[in-house]
Structures are given as C-alpha cells and as structure tokens.
XYZ file of C-alpha atoms in Angstrom:
739
model
C 163.736 101.090 96.312
C 167.149 100.618 94.643
C 166.128 103.021 91.876
C 165.011 105.689 94.427
C 168.243 105.402 96.363
C 170.250 105.733 93.176
C 168.311 108.809 92.158
C 168.945 110.511 95.529
C 172.654 109.736 95.388
C 172.910 111.109 91.875
C 171.052 114.317 92.827
C 173.324 114.967 95.804
C 176.472 114.404 93.736
C 175.315 116.749 90.997
C 174.374 119.479 93.520
C 177.778 119.284 95.189
C 179.645 119.267 91.912
C 177.620 122.218 90.615
C 178.242 124.231 93.771
C 181.989 123.701 93.618
C 182.002 124.630 89.952
C 180.063 127.840 90.622
C 182.403 128.820 93.445
C 185.427 128.224 91.219
C 183.996 130.404 88.471
C 183.180 133.162 91.028
C 186.710 133.063 92.416
C 188.170 133.398 88.928
C 185.865 136.395 88.299
C 186.710 138.132 91.606
C 190.438 137.939 90.889
C 189.892 140.808 88.511
C 189.136 143.118 91.543
C 192.072 142.040 93.687
C 193.976 145.052 94.984
C 197.318 145.506 96.598
C 199.292 148.209 98.249
C 197.630 151.443 99.280
C 194.478 150.728 97.262
C 193.798 147.644 99.378
C 194.185 149.658 102.591
C 191.723 152.318 101.452
C 189.096 149.759 100.461
C 189.397 147.882 103.724
C 189.038 151.099 105.725
C 185.960 152.068 103.733
C 184.559 148.593 104.213
C 185.070 148.712 107.967
C 183.592 152.203 108.114
C 180.478 151.067 106.264
C 180.124 148.061 108.559
C 180.545 149.978 111.773
C 178.478 152.855 110.419
C 175.596 150.512 109.707
C 175.866 148.941 113.121
C 176.138 152.400 114.717
C 173.085 153.628 112.876
C 171.079 150.644 114.050
C 172.311 151.210 117.609
C 171.524 154.937 117.503
C 168.033 154.248 116.215
C 167.525 151.719 118.987
C 168.571 154.334 121.530
C 166.621 157.157 119.888
C 163.291 155.374 119.669
C 162.742 155.275 123.468
C 163.677 158.956 123.663
C 161.261 159.932 120.908
C 158.525 157.898 122.575
C 158.586 160.516 125.358
C 157.426 163.165 122.891
C 154.213 161.331 122.013
C 152.452 162.531 125.185
C 151.018 166.042 125.546
C 154.230 167.306 127.098
C 153.193 170.965 126.989
C 150.399 170.214 129.459
C 151.898 167.257 131.291
C 152.908 169.100 134.468
C 151.630 169.041 138.013
C 148.905 171.466 138.963
C 149.888 174.926 140.138
C 146.920 176.310 142.058
C 146.365 179.683 143.698
C 143.470 179.499 146.163
C 141.118 182.341 147.052
C 138.537 182.449 149.822
C 134.855 183.058 149.143
C 135.512 186.830 149.049
C 138.370 186.639 146.553
C 141.294 187.036 148.982
C 144.321 184.820 148.369
C 144.685 182.211 151.118
C 147.497 180.018 149.832
C 148.842 177.805 147.090
C 149.210 174.117 146.460
C 150.895 171.893 143.921
C 153.870 173.373 142.160
C 154.180 177.144 142.211
C 154.066 177.845 138.492
C 153.278 180.988 136.543
C 153.681 180.716 132.777
C 151.445 183.651 131.922
C 154.232 186.223 131.390
C 155.276 186.536 127.699
C 158.978 186.278 126.926
C 159.010 189.836 125.599
C 158.047 191.119 129.066
C 160.918 189.420 130.886
C 163.598 191.971 131.867
C 166.591 192.049 129.537
C 169.030 191.740 132.445
C 167.302 188.528 133.568
C 167.640 186.925 130.120
C 171.307 187.926 129.949
C 171.990 186.613 133.463
C 170.469 183.235 132.609
C 172.319 182.883 129.315
C 175.645 184.072 130.754
C 175.416 181.415 133.445
C 173.680 178.503 131.745
C 174.385 178.663 127.971
C 176.256 181.581 126.383
C 176.102 180.086 122.872
C 172.411 179.189 123.043
C 171.501 181.052 119.854
C 174.479 179.583 117.938
C 174.364 175.807 118.537
C 171.952 173.155 117.237
C 170.849 171.885 120.636
C 174.142 170.381 121.771
C 176.955 172.789 122.587
C 179.975 170.824 121.379
C 182.459 173.517 122.403
C 180.925 173.881 125.854
C 180.839 170.117 126.304
C 184.531 169.728 125.395
C 185.449 172.616 127.691
C 183.556 170.977 130.564
C 185.229 167.614 129.916
C 188.693 169.174 130.016
C 187.930 171.163 133.166
C 186.529 168.122 134.934
C 189.541 165.996 133.952
C 191.940 168.604 135.288
C 190.133 168.869 138.612
C 189.377 165.126 138.740
C 185.798 165.946 139.740
C 182.685 167.468 138.206
C 183.162 171.223 138.312
C 181.349 172.179 135.098
C 178.262 170.909 133.328
C 178.310 170.400 129.607
C 174.558 170.324 129.019
C 173.155 173.065 126.856
C 170.037 174.981 127.812
C 168.078 172.848 125.341
C 169.376 169.654 126.920
C 168.379 170.917 130.362
C 164.893 171.677 129.056
C 164.674 168.174 127.548
C 165.514 166.706 130.945
C 162.943 168.946 132.699
C 160.182 168.095 130.234
C 160.724 164.408 129.554
C 163.268 162.790 131.878
C 164.289 162.390 135.493
C 167.412 163.471 137.366
C 168.878 159.974 137.165
C 172.611 160.028 136.445
C 173.180 157.423 133.747
C 174.529 157.071 130.220
C 171.079 156.106 128.978
C 169.581 159.329 130.332
C 172.332 161.463 128.734
C 171.787 159.777 125.362
C 168.047 160.350 125.558
C 168.692 163.924 126.609
C 170.832 164.542 123.529
C 168.278 163.087 121.124
C 165.438 165.009 122.753
C 167.460 168.224 122.541
C 167.804 167.685 118.793
C 164.070 166.980 118.575
C 163.239 170.200 120.440
C 165.500 172.247 118.175
C 163.829 170.712 115.130
C 160.284 171.380 116.347
C 160.536 174.660 118.288
C 162.106 178.030 117.714
C 164.906 179.286 119.941
C 162.558 181.775 121.606
C 160.006 179.043 122.344
C 162.712 176.868 123.879
C 163.963 179.747 126.031
C 160.428 180.579 127.215
C 159.744 176.952 128.170
C 163.050 176.769 130.021
C 162.319 179.907 132.027
C 158.808 178.608 132.856
C 159.504 174.956 133.684
C 162.823 174.884 135.573
C 162.612 174.116 139.287
C 163.642 177.165 141.335
C 163.417 175.894 144.930
C 160.738 176.493 147.522
C 158.250 174.468 145.487
C 158.361 177.015 142.634
C 158.741 176.267 138.945
C 159.820 179.001 136.573
C 161.312 182.437 137.172
C 157.902 184.167 137.247
C 156.650 182.045 140.148
C 160.042 182.259 141.880
C 160.000 186.055 141.634
C 156.619 186.196 143.323
C 157.638 183.664 145.979
C 161.039 185.087 146.897
C 160.541 188.803 146.273
C 156.787 189.321 146.343
C 156.751 191.029 142.967
C 156.155 190.307 139.309
C 159.127 189.096 137.313
C 158.601 192.163 135.134
C 159.698 194.382 138.013
C 162.812 192.655 139.386
C 166.111 194.523 139.434
C 169.562 193.254 138.430
C 170.449 191.934 141.904
C 167.195 189.958 142.080
C 167.653 188.692 138.517
C 171.158 187.467 139.393
C 169.834 185.611 142.446
C 167.125 183.941 140.336
C 169.590 183.013 137.588
C 171.815 181.407 140.199
C 169.073 178.982 141.217
C 169.154 176.901 138.029
C 172.347 175.087 139.047
C 171.198 173.893 142.499
C 167.824 175.353 143.526
C 167.642 173.613 146.891
C 171.194 174.613 147.829
C 170.884 178.255 146.771
C 167.228 178.972 147.668
C 167.356 182.370 149.449
C 164.647 181.519 151.975
C 166.702 178.516 153.095
C 170.314 179.762 152.757
C 170.568 183.479 152.072
C 174.407 183.738 152.310
C 174.832 180.944 149.756
C 172.204 182.543 147.504
C 174.000 185.883 147.592
C 177.384 184.282 146.902
C 175.896 182.465 143.926
C 174.285 185.708 142.688
C 177.722 187.358 142.822
C 179.068 184.555 140.595
C 176.248 185.265 138.130
C 177.213 188.943 138.033
C 180.794 187.900 137.270
C 179.488 185.677 134.466
C 177.670 188.655 132.965
C 180.931 190.565 132.808
C 182.936 187.569 131.531
C 180.414 186.925 128.755
C 180.585 190.553 127.662
C 176.901 191.162 128.327
C 177.609 193.887 130.912
C 180.511 195.860 132.263
C 181.835 195.779 135.805
C 180.463 199.243 136.343
C 176.963 198.101 135.401
C 176.959 195.246 137.921
C 178.693 197.144 140.730
C 175.432 198.443 142.216
C 174.006 194.909 142.348
C 177.153 193.655 144.100
C 176.938 196.391 146.747
C 173.195 196.041 147.277
C 172.296 192.342 147.012
C 168.717 191.167 146.723
C 166.582 190.896 149.865
C 163.964 188.130 149.774
C 160.721 188.598 151.679
C 159.966 186.758 154.920
C 157.726 183.808 154.062
C 157.037 182.920 157.713
C 154.271 185.473 158.249
C 151.721 184.110 155.804
C 148.596 182.592 157.340
C 147.307 179.593 155.422
C 144.438 177.221 156.318
C 146.585 174.241 155.408
C 144.193 171.389 156.162
C 141.507 173.101 154.105
C 143.908 173.734 151.217
C 144.976 170.078 151.167
C 141.324 169.064 150.925
C 140.592 171.598 148.181
C 143.673 170.541 146.205
C 142.434 166.960 146.343
C 139.185 168.126 144.735
C 141.195 169.781 141.955
C 142.948 166.493 141.200
C 139.582 164.702 141.132
C 138.081 167.260 138.743
C 141.266 166.977 136.591
C 140.963 170.158 134.486
C 143.093 170.223 131.342
C 144.808 173.482 132.290
C 147.372 173.077 135.038
C 148.005 176.653 136.167
C 144.803 177.620 137.934
C 143.155 180.204 140.145
C 140.549 178.574 142.366
C 137.862 180.405 144.304
C 136.960 178.255 147.284
C 133.987 178.244 149.623
C 136.203 179.060 152.621
C 134.976 181.697 155.072
C 138.260 182.947 156.528
C 136.586 184.369 159.623
C 134.857 181.092 160.505
C 138.032 179.162 159.710
C 140.129 181.217 162.117
C 137.452 181.036 164.791
C 137.294 177.259 164.426
C 141.070 176.969 164.762
C 141.105 179.280 167.779
C 138.244 177.425 169.486
C 139.863 174.024 168.960
C 143.226 175.218 170.237
C 141.667 176.975 173.242
C 139.711 173.862 174.213
C 142.732 171.585 173.889
C 144.860 173.998 175.873
C 142.223 174.191 178.598
C 141.124 170.555 178.790
C 143.853 168.578 177.015
C 146.008 167.718 179.992
C 143.135 167.291 182.449
C 141.092 164.987 180.209
C 143.977 163.441 178.241
C 142.946 164.866 174.854
C 145.619 165.452 172.233
C 143.708 166.017 168.986
C 140.549 167.482 167.548
C 138.941 167.995 164.167
C 136.065 170.109 162.928
C 134.134 170.746 159.720
C 131.682 173.595 159.129
C 129.553 173.456 155.981
C 126.417 175.081 154.663
C 123.309 172.936 154.100
C 124.130 172.685 150.378
C 127.591 171.225 151.121
C 129.787 174.323 150.759
C 132.691 173.781 153.172
C 133.208 177.016 155.106
C 135.884 175.812 157.529
C 137.956 172.734 158.247
C 140.309 171.932 161.102
C 142.167 168.701 160.526
C 144.213 168.670 163.706
C 145.838 170.755 166.390
C 148.990 171.776 164.499
C 149.608 171.282 160.793
C 153.350 171.739 161.177
C 153.536 168.788 163.555
C 151.170 166.505 161.610
C 149.765 166.962 158.113
C 147.321 164.077 158.582
C 143.834 165.503 158.066
C 141.631 164.014 160.768
C 138.567 165.738 159.312
C 138.734 163.872 156.002
C 141.044 160.877 156.409
C 140.662 159.557 159.964
C 138.082 156.819 160.483
C 136.598 157.032 163.987
C 133.559 155.510 165.657
C 130.724 158.092 165.794
C 129.074 156.690 168.908
C 125.604 158.054 169.621
C 125.945 160.716 166.915
C 124.980 157.892 164.529
C 121.598 157.362 166.198
C 119.660 159.979 164.160
C 119.882 157.646 161.164
C 118.273 154.865 163.204
C 115.477 157.139 164.390
C 114.917 158.486 160.869
C 114.561 154.924 159.579
C 111.978 154.336 162.292
C 110.079 157.489 161.281
C 110.090 156.316 157.673
C 108.669 152.988 158.898
C 105.687 154.731 160.498
C 106.863 155.753 163.964
C 106.443 159.325 165.215
C 108.465 161.449 167.652
C 105.804 160.689 170.281
C 105.768 156.940 169.748
C 106.369 155.123 173.029
C 108.995 152.493 173.627
C 110.413 150.878 176.755
C 113.988 151.605 177.725
C 114.965 148.348 179.377
C 117.734 145.743 179.425
C 117.902 144.269 175.936
C 120.207 141.661 174.450
C 120.886 140.307 170.980
C 122.818 137.122 171.542
C 125.622 137.896 173.960
C 125.573 141.620 173.170
C 123.685 143.660 175.794
C 124.077 147.429 175.263
C 123.735 149.582 178.367
C 123.096 153.282 178.862
C 125.972 155.597 179.741
C 124.798 156.044 183.326
C 123.872 152.405 183.762
C 120.158 152.904 184.592
C 116.984 152.611 182.502
C 114.044 155.024 182.065
C 111.134 152.722 181.281
C 108.451 154.029 178.912
C 109.744 156.997 176.913
C 108.916 158.700 173.641
C 111.364 158.529 170.765
C 112.023 162.241 171.238
C 112.943 161.681 174.898
C 115.075 158.660 174.000
C 117.259 160.547 171.515
C 117.526 163.558 173.820
C 118.818 161.333 176.655
C 120.947 159.281 174.225
C 119.547 155.972 175.424
C 121.230 152.923 173.914
C 118.668 150.147 174.178
C 116.001 152.103 172.242
C 117.791 152.407 168.860
C 118.829 148.757 169.120
C 115.200 147.709 169.671
C 114.084 149.923 166.792
C 116.712 148.449 164.463
C 115.608 144.937 165.345
C 111.954 145.810 164.705
C 112.461 147.547 161.345
C 115.555 145.662 160.164
C 119.160 146.672 160.568
C 119.687 146.344 156.803
C 117.249 149.218 156.284
C 119.169 151.366 158.750
C 122.434 150.550 156.977
C 120.890 151.304 153.573
C 119.626 154.686 154.765
C 123.023 155.584 156.230
C 124.723 154.645 152.955
C 122.311 156.852 151.034
C 123.551 159.724 153.206
C 127.125 158.940 152.182
C 128.341 157.012 155.234
C 130.648 154.003 154.640
C 128.361 151.385 156.215
C 128.528 147.765 154.961
C 125.397 146.061 153.654
C 125.217 143.596 156.558
C 126.958 145.261 159.479
C 127.300 143.815 162.948
C 124.626 144.873 165.426
C 126.772 147.415 167.387
C 126.767 149.694 164.333
C 123.323 151.019 165.341
C 124.908 152.802 168.309
C 127.917 154.029 166.334
C 130.489 151.231 166.311
C 131.219 151.476 162.560
C 133.919 154.013 161.733
C 133.175 157.121 159.679
C 134.959 160.339 158.712
C 134.192 163.677 160.307
C 133.237 165.104 156.934
C 130.880 162.144 156.386
C 128.930 163.163 159.465
C 128.864 166.779 158.296
C 127.400 165.706 154.956
C 124.871 163.476 156.701
C 123.625 166.147 159.091
C 123.475 168.614 156.192
C 120.648 166.465 154.803
C 118.711 167.239 157.979
C 119.469 170.946 157.608
C 118.417 171.246 153.957
C 115.193 169.274 154.238
C 116.172 165.907 152.790
C 118.528 166.450 149.838
C 121.726 164.411 149.364
C 124.835 166.468 150.047
C 128.285 166.175 148.525
C 130.645 168.482 150.430
C 132.610 170.744 148.121
C 135.360 173.294 148.579
C 135.645 174.494 144.968
C 133.319 177.257 143.841
C 135.003 178.345 140.606
C 138.141 177.478 138.644
C 139.713 179.901 136.205
C 142.945 180.046 134.272
C 145.494 182.742 135.017
C 144.070 184.686 132.086
C 140.607 184.694 133.680
C 138.924 182.027 131.545
C 136.231 180.231 133.566
C 136.648 176.465 133.237
C 134.533 175.244 136.164
C 131.611 176.716 138.078
C 129.965 174.617 140.778
C 126.550 176.191 140.249
C 126.763 175.458 136.535
C 128.599 172.149 136.416
C 127.683 170.258 139.593
C 124.719 167.877 139.368
C 121.423 169.020 140.837
C 120.781 167.821 144.410
C 118.658 164.701 144.735
C 115.991 164.269 147.387
C 116.593 161.125 149.433
C 114.163 161.641 152.351
C 110.666 163.186 152.372
C 110.584 166.675 153.887
C 107.913 165.792 156.444
C 110.053 163.020 157.921
C 113.056 165.330 158.112
C 110.869 167.838 159.942
C 109.895 165.199 162.502
C 113.500 164.167 163.090
C 114.644 167.787 163.311
C 112.122 168.466 166.042
C 113.632 165.569 167.985
C 117.202 166.806 167.435
C 116.180 170.314 168.475
C 114.814 168.827 171.699
C 118.159 167.031 172.209
C 119.910 170.426 172.208
C 117.299 172.288 174.201
C 116.770 169.681 176.933
C 119.091 166.747 176.273
C 122.773 165.875 176.186
C 123.586 168.714 173.771
C 122.520 171.618 175.958
C 126.004 173.144 176.032
C 125.649 173.756 172.299
C 122.537 175.967 172.644
C 122.657 179.264 170.768
C 120.937 182.390 172.029
C 117.841 182.979 169.902
C 118.931 180.563 167.162
C 117.238 177.140 167.122
C 119.714 174.321 166.668
C 119.533 170.571 166.444
C 122.243 168.056 167.082
C 123.493 164.918 168.709
C 126.365 164.118 170.998
C 128.440 160.984 170.564
C 130.751 159.127 172.916
C 132.396 155.789 172.186
C 133.487 152.981 174.468
C 136.075 154.022 177.081
C 135.800 157.607 175.810
C 138.077 157.005 172.859
C 136.015 159.400 170.739
C 133.735 162.297 171.609
C 131.561 164.088 169.054
C 129.033 166.793 168.617
C 127.197 167.006 165.309
C 124.755 169.881 164.994
C 123.090 172.286 162.601
C 120.951 175.384 162.223
C 119.165 176.770 159.209
C 122.450 178.400 158.160
C 125.282 176.042 159.028
C 126.173 172.451 159.841
C 129.066 171.727 162.163
C 130.786 168.582 163.393
C 133.433 168.492 166.133
C 135.471 165.453 167.181
C 138.081 165.110 169.923
C 140.267 162.130 170.812
C 143.758 160.693 170.450
C 145.511 159.426 167.342
C 146.656 156.227 169.037
C 143.098 155.475 170.235
C 143.990 155.487 173.902
C 141.004 156.528 176.047
C 140.371 160.042 177.239
C 139.487 160.740 180.854
C 135.699 160.161 180.806
C 135.091 162.781 178.119
C 131.620 162.912 176.529
C 130.373 164.711 173.458
C 128.607 167.263 175.612
C 131.708 168.154 177.646
C 134.279 169.394 175.089
C 132.955 169.080 171.490
C 129.607 170.800 172.197
C 131.201 173.972 173.687
C 133.609 174.161 170.728
C 130.643 173.892 168.368
C 128.838 176.611 170.316
C 131.794 179.010 170.128
C 132.228 178.592 166.383
C 128.518 178.748 165.570
C 127.890 181.782 167.763
C 130.556 183.601 165.763
C 129.378 182.293 162.392
C 125.806 183.523 162.951
C 126.767 187.110 163.775
C 125.593 189.652 161.240
C 124.021 187.097 158.877
C 120.435 186.533 157.791
C 119.091 183.783 160.022
C 117.333 180.930 158.240
C 114.775 178.577 159.717
C 115.484 174.881 159.305
C 112.499 172.675 158.602
C 110.993 171.365 161.841
C 112.637 174.096 163.943
C 110.929 177.082 165.570
C 111.701 180.434 163.975
C 114.885 182.228 165.098
C 114.248 184.928 167.720
C 115.864 188.275 168.255
C 117.159 189.635 171.541
C 113.740 191.100 172.272
C 112.184 187.643 171.934
C 110.436 188.424 168.649
C 110.495 185.835 165.893
C 112.713 186.464 162.896
C 111.569 185.304 159.458
C 114.053 183.289 157.404
C 115.461 185.287 154.540
C 114.962 182.699 151.802
C 111.612 184.046 150.598
C 110.617 187.530 149.335
C 108.651 188.097 152.529
C 111.515 186.791 154.585
C 114.066 188.987 152.824
C 112.042 192.115 153.512
C 111.589 191.142 157.131
C 115.253 190.308 157.478
C 116.298 193.679 156.067
C 113.961 195.459 158.455
C 115.233 193.423 161.384
C 118.828 194.095 160.402
C 118.197 197.844 160.221
C 116.479 197.834 163.602
C 119.261 195.782 165.161
C 121.919 198.078 163.720
C 120.266 201.064 165.353
C 120.555 199.632 168.851
C 123.351 197.081 168.678
C 126.823 198.095 169.828
C 129.550 197.992 167.166
C 131.217 194.965 168.708
C 128.098 192.857 168.095
C 128.958 192.655 164.389
C 131.279 190.042 163.026
C 134.796 191.548 162.811
C 136.143 192.471 159.403
C 138.468 189.868 157.917
C 142.180 190.632 157.888
C 144.565 189.652 155.137
C 146.843 186.672 155.696
C 149.867 188.965 155.887
C 148.177 191.139 158.526
C 147.359 188.051 160.565
C 150.995 186.991 160.348
C 152.251 190.390 161.508
C 149.827 190.444 164.445
C 150.865 186.917 165.386
C 154.513 187.994 165.456
C 153.632 190.999 167.611
C 151.651 188.800 169.983
C 154.524 186.333 170.314
C 157.031 189.095 170.987
C 154.876 190.840 173.563
C 153.907 187.662 175.363
C 157.585 186.901 175.834
C 158.245 190.408 177.259
C 158.399 190.803 181.050
C 155.403 192.511 182.764
C 155.618 196.259 183.287
C 155.808 197.236 186.935
C 153.006 199.477 188.141
C 154.058 203.069 188.903
C 153.077 203.801 192.468
C 152.493 207.488 191.761
C 149.765 206.772 189.278
C 148.382 203.568 190.731
C 145.760 205.230 192.861
C 142.659 203.201 193.631
C 139.507 205.296 193.201
C 137.347 205.695 196.237
C 134.864 202.881 196.621
C 136.663 200.639 194.157
C 137.151 197.001 195.057
C 139.393 194.273 193.801
C 143.083 193.932 193.367
C 145.418 195.874 191.164
C 147.501 193.905 188.727
C 150.017 195.106 186.183
C 149.082 195.034 182.543
C 151.656 193.357 180.321
C 152.428 194.760 176.878
C 150.823 191.662 175.398
C 147.571 192.261 177.301
C 147.429 195.886 176.245
C 148.263 195.171 172.611
C 145.777 192.324 172.319
C 143.006 194.484 173.753
C 143.758 197.247 171.298
C 143.663 194.736 168.437
C 140.337 193.438 169.752
C 138.888 196.945 169.795
C 138.816 197.329 173.580
C 139.823 200.541 175.293
C 143.000 200.189 177.396
C 142.545 200.603 181.129
C 143.855 203.994 182.310
C 147.250 204.705 180.722
C 148.091 201.035 180.235
C 149.944 200.797 183.565
C 147.435 199.160 185.913
C 144.069 197.480 185.548
C 141.155 197.232 188.000
C 139.215 194.005 188.452
C-alpha cells in the first residue's frame, strides 16, 4: 500500500510540474506576437467582431429555422376553400368560405391596377431584394417624428410572407420571421410570381381574398374590366380592408381611393390630368343587400366540401338544390309561424326535402338566418315522438307480423313506465295498420317487448339514426333525440324500396377552369339494400293508410299517394310530420329552441299542412312516380298515371303530360325560377309597397255593378303589385276590388 501511495503522489507531482513547464514555454512563445499601439487596437476589434459575428450567426440561424419550417408545408395550396355554389340548374345561389379567385393571369390585370398597388404599397418592388431598406428607414424616421405609427416599412414581399405563413400578431419574433421568409420568397420565386400571389392572397374585406374576387364582390365585374377609380378603391383596401371596405364605409373607401390616386401622381406613374376623371367620378360599388341566398343549405353544402377535402381550394360546386322548392319551403314555414306562432307558442321550425336517393332539394334550418345561424335541420337533436314508430313496426314485419296482424291496445306497463295514448283511451283489438294510423302508444311498446328492443334499435341504427345499442324503453315511442335530416334519410329508405340513404347536397365539383374533380354519380358508393322490398311495401301500405285515414290526413295530396307519420313529444315540446311520395321525402319539425312546451300542438296541426304546401308545389309539372306499396298516382280525371321510371311508364307519362297541357290552365304549371338578383329586387319592391299607405277609392269610378254583392275595399299598391308578379289580372283599374 505504501508503494501504491508513493506512485500516485509521484504521478501527480510530475503532471503538475509538466503542466507548469508547458504553460511557461507557451507564454515565452506567445510573446513574439505581442502588439502595442494601434496594431493592438485593430486586432482586438477584429477579435470582438469575430466573436460577436459568430454569436450573431448562431442566433440568426436559431431565429431563421422556425421561419423556414413554415415553408415545408404545401403553402401554395394551404388556404381555406373558396366555393361558388350553383343550384341543380346551374344558376349561382351563393358562396361560402373565403371569396377567392386566382384564375386571372397577371398579364390580364389592368395596368392602372398594378400601378395603383405598387404606388401605394411598394414603389421599389422591382429594385429591392425582399426587404426595402430605404422604405424601412423612411418609415422609422416618419414614425419617430410623429411619435406614432404613420407609415409601414414592410415591403410587398414581406406582406406576402405574412399572408402566406404568419399571423397578424405584432411581435419582434413575427417581424424577424417575416424578414427571413421574404428573403426565402425572393430566392425561390420571380418578382412576377410574388406580385401575382400578393394580388391573389391579400384579404380585401367582405370575406374576399385577392383583387379578382374583390372586384366581383364590390363591383360585380371581372377585374379585367375595372376602371381607374375602381382600381384605386381596390388598391386602397390593402392597408386596412375592414376599415375601408366600400360596402361597409363608402365615404372612407372613397377618401382612401383619393389617397391612392395621389400616390400614383407622387410616384410618377401617372399625371394629375390622368387621375382627374377618377377623382371627379369615384367608384360606385354594387348593393349587396339584394342577393337571395339559401344560407342554411349553403352552410350544409360547405360542410360536405370540407368532409370531401378536395386538393383544389377554389371550387365551383353544382348542388342538388331546387331553388323553387327551397323558396316554397321557406315561404311555407314563415307563413305557418306567422299564422300560428303566437297562438300556439311556436318560435322555430325546420324542414328538409330530399329525393329517395338522398339528393337534398331544400333545407330550412330556422325562421331567420340573420337572427340565428344555428341549423336546426342538421344540428339540433330533438325527440321524434311517434314519427319514430315506423321503425318499430318495420322490425315487427321483419319478425313475421303483417299489416293485418291483430294486437290489443290496452294499458301496458314495463316496470313503473306506463305509456298512454294521446287522448287517454284505448281501442282494444286493432290491426297493426290501424294502430300506426291512430298513433297508438301501447302497441309499439308491446311489439318491442315481444321482438326485442335491441332489434328495433339495431334496425334504426342501420337507417342512420343515432340510437344507442341498449336504449331505455321510451325510445320505442320516440324519446331518443335525432336530427331532422336523420329522419329524412330514414324515410327515404321507405320511398326507395329499402336502400340505405346518405343525404347529399353536392352533385359535382369543378375547378374554376372547368376540370371535374368530383361527380356524385361516379364517385359515391353504390346504395346498399338494408331491408327486403316486400317488407318495405307492407310498411308503406300502412303509412299510406296513416295519411289517408289517420293522424296525417292534413298532409294528403290530390291524386298523389303519400305515406307518412306524425310525431308529438311530451308536453308538445316537439311536433313532426315525416312523409314521402314516389318523388320526394319531406320532414317538418316545429318547436322552441329552449324546449319550452307549445300550446298543445301536434304533428298533424302545423307540420303536416306545411308538408302539404311544399309537396303540392314540388309535384307540379313533374313525372309522378309510384312508391312501392302505394297505389298508382291518379290524374284529375281519376285515371291512374304510370310511374315514369320504366320505358312503358315514360311513354305513358309523356302522353299524360301532353294531354294535361292541352286542358290545364297556364297557372297549373310550376312557375319559372327567378334569379337571386330578381328575387332581391322584387323583395325590395314588396317591402316598399307594403309600407305605402292605401290608395283611396275614387267615388266616380267605384260603381258597383248591378247584382254584385260584397263590400268594396281599396287595393293597396302592394296588393296590386304582388298580384301582377303572381300572374293575376288586376281588378278593374287597380282602384277598387270586389269580393
């Protein structure tokens, strides 16, 4: 141990001595490079510069890496969807998402628009490397003099970097990233590509992105056709689009446009004489308040676009919307709420009209979109009441029952739950067809107990209803909440003979250049049969009886067989009518958003008449189809009409249509659809005339013909105008009307 300790001590001593000796030799060697005077100062400055330069480079790389990470995504496509919607006939009905149009080449932009943008936003755009040092210094000096931010120092490229990759957050970190990304853009894109992206991606107010979309939104014309005054107003939007949007603040927009014209002169791009006409005749934006848009429907269709997630983001979408049916549905809902709302304490309604294959032809999500954008047709969960019972009866039919099977309507309890009929009484021995027509409650509960409630729940889920696997017993009479559109899809299975239905609003999707990227007929999966046709036929005969002789009688259509089911929940919190023909399926719900009860409203009182009004309109001037299990549609003469889905049926339908056209008055045909702008103009005229005072009858011309009865009342301008719009002949000279 003594030897080991001695060895360690000796090794430590030698290491220390050697280190000191090496340091001494190094010091003697370094004395050769010792400087003094000015040479020492230069070396120390260079040394400090290298040190701080290295540290600065490391810091800059640390700051640049997060900025460059933003460029790894597909930033050319990473924008929100900009969708233009068309109805089934190709007429534009509205837009959703951002309003973006990047289809106009840079070469087709007017020269005065390019000059106005550059004169206002970045006059040295084609001279700098992405960061305008001169412009930045000028802005700093101006802001220091005014002690506030009066000028922006960001170049056009920096603004584009912010629009593409960053947010509007005001921070040093964001400005540093912006600078690095501007350099990256300049290194990877040409000046013309940067300018085109800037003109296409900048927010321009009113939900529009890019000058092309803004030109269409504010002026109703292509950006190719705008004049100097309009170009100046558009160029003025880049600074503060919300503040200077002409549809929101026209005086501010015109003042800003005048500043842009001054910038054109100051930059030397134009003379005062060239801009004088634009100063004297400022741009006039169009009135955006007259456009009719089916907003609830468009929200639903836009949701489908996001689910389909096409790679292109600027799209033209042809929907399944029938504008005529949509307007009729809105009018019928509003008329019913106006007539019955106060009396029966009803504040809201929703409706969905689809074809048996799932094509959504109309959707009303509430009384007024402007007051509430909540779509009660797709998002509200409400108890369906007795309108759920067809699924119970169908399960019973699948288990071997028939429409004529007998069952006793009697007091029936499961535990402490004892469902009672709406009227309180019982009907004794009844057939299943009679039970569903009278909407008896004990019968479906007995059936569910006999066949198993799990089977009923499984069948309802196969139809698309959100029913749990082991629901509580009250679900068999509609206590489990569903969406209105769920019921429409479910009843569409009855209408199409047993095939699963997925409601859809998108027929085709194309790019702005016309490239087809989605076609429902081509890309949607084939329908799958979920119920045998013969069982659907049996149920349909029962539902037809419910309309012809049961609780749904107020939904009956003249000559057109229909099937359906009313639904009313506890305390009249919800009232439904769900019905269908061979052509259409419709569901109507009324109630209150806060779930407070209505005044003893049933599905047959308000929803069924709404359904009748919409369906009567929808079936005008169309080929009537026969749903399985229904009798054939009949004409006004009582003769049967053959459904037009077979060669024989098509020939018969054409012959019937020709015969009907020969004797039917012109007003029997469905009215021609008006454009959204025409609807807006007529709505403005109606509002103006309804607010006008009634015209007093002129006594000299108000002569009652001999033998005429009834009172004479003045005709208001609104009455006369509305009758002319409706195609009616005004009474007399429009001064008095007999009734």
